[in-house]
């Protein structure tokens, strides 16, 4: 017998609805699938009762609230199987009984959940006919099934025991309902066509809000051999859970709050750590549960699992303390030190069944951590080291600049800005500190702590820097870069061309070029002498920070899609793109090059500082400690220390000595390096360092480096060709670590002198050595325009006089 829907469709459809058994049809409206379906004899024989409650056919979400409902989901190329429907009815009744018995065993009475039934009191099963064949639902089963169910049922406000009758009797994903949400919400427990009662009880437990409990593998929320018990922790949770108290009236309430008040860090070697939580709930608190999650190198279930419970007695505010040893119940070998990162998950449930969930992380204090500087009352948006490595500065949203010594001790607080401070920078001679806020730029005397100049700015001063020779101060004013003469304290030029906020600027190592990065998704190169834009590199993301490599060939910049990109300055080509931040979010990334150019540091919204090997582009260290976004980074002049500033209001110092070749700092005078080998022999090499007050530092690629060629291959010091010629600081800096690694002691005579030949007299002979070293005109080999101090396009006696007078000597 077949009921035909073509004739008198409305009446026949109503008759069909009345004839449905406890398998009720429910399909989403479409051109191919209708609520009224032809029924064959096999379907009719499958009916075991009359479904009289026709209201369900018209509104599938009406009925008693907080009732578990069942759905039989059938792909459109699969046959209906009555045995699956029958097993669903049996399993749901067995699961009801299981929970009732277990709640009774724990002293809470025979509390259990309510199941939707038909007019005969039989569990009601809604049939949903899928719109696709079986193969469509085999991958990401929940992701393909849930959208179709959601067209008919409210899966976020009710709980559904759902079976998809697929061909494999497997599903690829369970969605554990309320575990993903807060408050009193619903969800889906999703099963294959073949399942056990224990599986039913386990997965429904997840939808009720229970997590894995591996502390005793006999618990139903574990995977153990017994699985015949409900833990005391989970039973206590269910006593106030709304689906176990269906007769209480639902009401809107403020969810409990959870705040971590203890430190998320613990010292290396700790066996346990105290976790303190401040919990509040306007309805009165019922329970707090601490969960752990498996992480690499431990990969078990990968879901939260119960660590410890605390029952509360209705108080509205409580401080709950847990002692955490790092042990993960489902795996062996876990401790606080292995792994060094521990995701923690906490839920608080009030006496009305409202649930709040919070996640945080515990971590071992990284061995690279030197210290944490505290004192700012708002986010730290800028940090900088002084070139002489005696102090560092931090600028904050609290409108102040703080000076610290390298040991982390507070020296002074500079006040005067009326808005948040975005940027700070030291002059090359370390005597002046610049700071920028909204429309406000200040230059401070580091010794007196007084403002000595206020260059004009009209908007956000996100970034600032001094040229390598200290002659020019550059700073951002919204979408312009302003150049300012330090000696005359007058504006030089305004570099215009960006169409949005400039976030970061930097001078090239030779000081001839300035780079700017902007929210307009461009990077621009400017000729400092002319103020002309000489190149524009267009990007697909806004630019948050820029940094030159020490040799000036590569530009690293952070982008708003959480990436770090390396750009070849000569060609404009992107050399590499590195994911610098949290892959789950897109945020600005801030970068800094180490002075030796071997590593990059990055910070972003993921709250960690990452260290990258420039050669391999690999992440070689992840430094935890900040509890909010990292906004700023800076290396010390020798590269061995990294400073970071964060929205968490702290400044942190990190030891980078294991990742870099230390760069030996040279003061701004003419130095004499004394190199002694293990035999006590000594060699003297006059080293000309000409920066700070009047001269510029020679580039590391300068021809003067030839004097130390062959150092790495030398078997002893006598193989070195150290001539009595001046050598540049970068040349010495490049090779000093290699000397030290070979057991060679390096000492510095810090007495400035233009006495190149060392005869105690500054005379023509010294001038000739000066010219021999730096050339005379542009046609000379080795000519270095940086030493054209009087600007006459040649290096002559005028330049030598300036050079000599700069160091307090007069030519005889």
XYZ file of C-alpha atoms in Angstrom, residues 3-318:
316
model
C -0.143 6.806 0.134
C -0.035 9.192 -2.809
C 0.521 12.838 -2.002
C -0.377 14.100 -5.458
C -4.152 14.104 -4.810
C -5.578 16.340 -2.105
C -2.104 17.119 -0.860
C -3.138 19.012 2.288
C -5.485 16.301 3.552
C -3.174 13.477 2.649
C -0.211 15.195 4.286
C -2.200 15.647 7.481
C -3.210 11.983 7.372
C 0.416 11.010 6.896
C 1.415 13.074 9.894
C -1.220 11.399 12.007
C -0.017 8.001 10.872
C 3.590 8.568 11.774
C 4.966 6.353 14.469
C 7.588 7.500 16.964
C 9.755 8.104 13.920
C 8.656 11.596 12.869
C 9.740 13.022 9.548
C 11.482 16.355 9.561
C 13.284 17.662 6.504
C 14.381 21.155 5.583
C 12.304 22.831 2.875
C 13.814 22.530 -0.587
C 12.777 21.801 -4.154
C 13.724 18.143 -3.746
C 12.702 17.253 -0.194
C 9.273 17.880 1.296
C 7.680 17.441 4.703
C 5.105 15.186 3.060
C 6.912 12.117 1.677
C 5.580 8.986 -0.035
C 5.625 6.084 2.406
C 6.176 2.524 1.251
C 4.946 -0.654 2.892
C 8.282 -1.266 4.601
C 8.078 2.134 6.248
C 4.502 1.519 7.388
C 5.371 -1.839 8.903
C 8.121 -0.092 10.827
C 5.606 1.962 12.762
C 5.101 0.745 16.300
C 2.796 3.438 17.686
C 0.574 6.363 16.696
C 2.076 9.823 17.008
C -0.854 11.948 18.091
C 0.967 15.100 19.202
C 0.704 16.792 15.828
C 2.002 20.073 17.232
C 5.503 18.636 16.880
C 5.032 18.466 13.134
C 4.352 22.172 12.889
C 6.889 23.493 15.402
C 9.638 21.058 16.173
C 11.009 23.174 19.019
C 7.885 23.427 21.147
C 7.127 21.166 24.077
C 8.596 20.777 27.512
C 11.795 22.778 27.992
C 15.066 21.117 28.956
C 14.092 17.826 27.377
C 16.519 15.593 25.469
C 15.214 14.920 21.963
C 16.338 12.323 19.444
C 17.072 12.666 15.725
C 17.622 9.885 13.181
C 19.584 11.447 10.299
C 19.509 9.517 7.012
C 21.691 10.343 3.976
C 19.559 10.388 0.816
C 21.121 7.237 -0.634
C 20.806 5.108 2.518
C 17.849 2.819 3.389
C 15.795 3.406 6.515
C 16.754 0.935 9.253
C 14.210 0.300 11.991
C 16.815 -1.515 14.086
C 18.818 1.689 14.448
C 15.741 3.585 15.633
C 14.949 0.791 18.084
C 18.504 0.861 19.438
C 18.196 4.618 19.993
C 15.062 4.148 22.091
C 16.679 1.415 24.163
C 19.912 3.347 24.640
C 18.216 6.553 25.776
C 16.174 4.684 28.415
C 19.256 2.812 29.624
C 21.181 6.080 29.824
C 18.370 7.693 31.811
C 18.493 4.787 34.240
C 22.289 4.895 34.488
C 22.313 8.544 35.514
C 19.428 8.073 37.957
C 21.189 5.159 39.662
C 24.505 6.954 39.846
C 22.990 10.147 41.247
C 21.211 8.011 43.832
C 24.505 6.277 44.720
C 26.107 9.656 45.385
C 23.257 10.706 47.665
C 21.421 13.095 45.344
C 18.250 11.081 44.770
C 17.356 9.549 41.443
C 17.896 12.727 39.438
C 18.117 12.220 35.706
C 17.222 13.950 32.455
C 13.853 14.001 30.672
C 13.309 12.472 27.207
C 10.756 13.606 24.651
C 8.035 10.939 24.258
C 5.023 10.351 22.020
C 1.404 9.928 23.069
C 2.105 6.352 24.141
C 5.008 7.369 26.372
C 7.586 5.948 23.962
C 10.801 7.915 23.241
C 10.146 10.063 20.197
C 12.621 9.901 17.281
C 12.568 12.627 14.630
C 13.705 11.536 11.213
C 15.678 14.058 9.177
C 16.339 13.128 5.569
C 19.696 14.438 4.463
C 19.974 16.410 1.266
C 23.176 14.632 0.182
C 24.478 11.107 -0.299
C 26.398 9.192 2.330
C 29.826 10.218 0.978
C 29.057 13.871 1.704
C 28.853 13.206 5.444
C 31.898 10.982 5.923
C 34.347 13.866 6.320
C 33.729 16.426 9.053
C 30.510 14.695 9.980
C 29.324 17.295 12.449
C 30.145 20.151 10.093
C 27.955 18.655 7.372
C 25.101 17.262 9.486
C 24.603 20.152 11.940
C 23.744 22.844 9.353
C 20.936 20.700 7.955
C 19.556 19.913 11.408
C 19.848 23.554 12.420
C 17.354 24.508 9.695
C 14.679 22.600 11.577
C 15.741 22.352 15.204
C 17.307 24.869 17.576
C 20.517 23.030 18.373
C 21.773 25.878 20.566
C 18.876 25.874 23.011
C 17.971 22.185 23.162
C 19.913 18.935 23.466
C 19.683 16.394 20.682
C 20.717 12.748 20.787
C 21.507 12.328 17.080
C 22.416 9.247 15.065
C 23.611 9.488 11.478
C 23.011 6.173 9.773
C 26.069 6.208 7.524
C 27.916 3.437 5.742
C 30.969 3.237 7.983
C 29.448 3.302 11.473
C 32.083 5.925 12.222
C 32.006 9.661 12.608
C 34.927 12.008 12.331
C 33.918 14.541 14.930
C 31.747 14.849 18.006
C 30.413 18.219 19.063
C 30.112 18.147 22.794
C 27.425 20.732 23.003
C 27.428 22.867 26.081
C 31.135 22.205 26.607
C 31.677 24.700 23.793
C 29.349 27.303 25.277
C 28.362 29.030 28.490
C 25.141 29.526 30.424
C 22.279 27.040 29.928
C 22.583 26.047 26.301
C 22.029 23.005 24.148
C 24.048 20.917 21.752
C 24.335 17.672 19.847
C 25.598 14.261 20.878
C 26.385 12.677 17.510
C 26.623 8.891 17.048
C 27.128 6.452 14.170
C 24.507 3.846 13.359
C 26.184 1.316 15.637
C 26.920 2.491 19.185
C 26.807 1.205 22.740
C 24.889 2.415 25.776
C 28.176 3.415 27.418
C 29.001 5.561 24.409
C 25.551 7.131 24.654
C 26.045 7.955 28.347
C 29.569 9.296 27.677
C 28.656 11.590 24.792
C 25.479 12.854 26.427
C 27.613 13.608 29.473
C 29.713 15.899 27.287
C 26.617 17.733 26.069
C 25.503 18.136 29.676
C 28.838 19.871 30.317
C 30.920 17.019 31.743
C 34.529 16.623 30.638
C 36.793 13.590 30.592
C 37.652 12.223 34.014
C 40.636 9.871 33.820
C 41.453 9.921 37.531
C 39.820 6.487 37.747
C 39.329 4.676 34.456
C 36.109 3.112 35.708
C 34.336 6.449 35.328
C 31.859 6.791 32.478
C 33.677 9.939 31.331
C 36.904 7.985 30.772
C 37.861 5.386 28.189
C 38.576 2.692 30.751
C 37.459 -0.935 30.743
C 34.773 -0.473 33.405
C 33.112 2.846 32.646
C 30.327 1.898 35.009
C 30.401 4.836 37.409
C 29.818 8.558 37.525
C 32.520 10.376 39.481
C 31.555 12.314 42.601
C 32.765 15.495 40.901
C 30.466 15.019 37.912
C 27.503 13.949 40.066
C 27.873 17.117 42.136
C 27.914 19.167 38.914
C 24.676 17.558 37.697
C 22.756 18.246 40.908
C 22.180 21.844 39.763
C 22.395 21.288 36.018
C 19.120 22.495 34.395
C 18.423 19.286 32.449
C 18.544 17.376 35.740
C 16.168 19.907 37.294
C 13.587 20.350 34.520
C 10.794 21.625 36.742
C 12.667 24.744 37.897
C 11.739 27.864 35.992
C 14.439 29.115 33.654
C 15.624 32.634 34.292
C 18.259 34.930 32.969
C 21.143 35.471 35.366
C 24.612 36.945 35.353
C 27.173 34.205 34.846
C 29.811 33.555 37.520
C 33.188 35.260 37.069
C 36.609 33.629 37.328
C 39.859 35.545 37.832
C 43.361 34.096 38.163
C 44.969 35.981 41.054
C 48.154 33.934 41.386
C 51.106 34.088 39.007
C 50.844 31.904 35.900
C 54.606 31.311 36.121
C 56.645 28.941 38.221
C 60.424 28.606 38.716
C 62.447 25.977 36.882
C 62.571 22.756 38.905
C 59.300 23.329 40.759
C 57.410 20.195 41.779
C 54.071 21.939 42.282
C 52.551 25.392 42.070
C 49.613 27.033 43.808
C 46.783 28.199 41.552
C 44.502 30.750 43.190
C 41.216 31.797 41.645
C 38.816 34.510 42.700
C 35.294 33.316 41.859
C 32.060 35.280 42.165
C 28.428 34.481 41.393
C 25.323 36.532 42.079
C 23.195 33.373 42.356
C 25.577 31.737 44.836
C 28.433 29.407 43.913
C 28.000 25.647 43.711
C 31.251 24.206 42.360
C 34.606 25.024 40.745
C 36.447 22.408 38.663
C 40.035 22.587 37.452
C 40.861 20.765 34.217
C 44.120 20.110 32.397
C 44.664 19.665 28.689
C 47.142 17.389 26.967
C 49.794 19.219 24.949
C 52.966 18.267 23.129
C 54.904 16.123 23.853
C 51.930 14.400 25.519
C 49.140 13.730 23.046
C 46.328 11.635 24.466
C 42.669 12.589 24.201
C 43.530 16.209 23.546
C 40.474 17.423 25.468
C 40.114 18.930 28.931
C 40.151 16.371 31.716
C 39.270 16.710 35.373
C 42.181 17.418 37.682
C 40.454 18.426 40.927
C 37.046 19.711 42.143
C 35.984 22.091 44.867
C 32.418 22.131 46.161
C 31.076 25.444 47.449
C 28.084 26.150 49.669
C 26.279 28.988 47.969
C 28.659 31.835 48.828
C 28.747 34.639 46.319
C 32.484 35.290 46.501
C 35.264 32.814 47.178
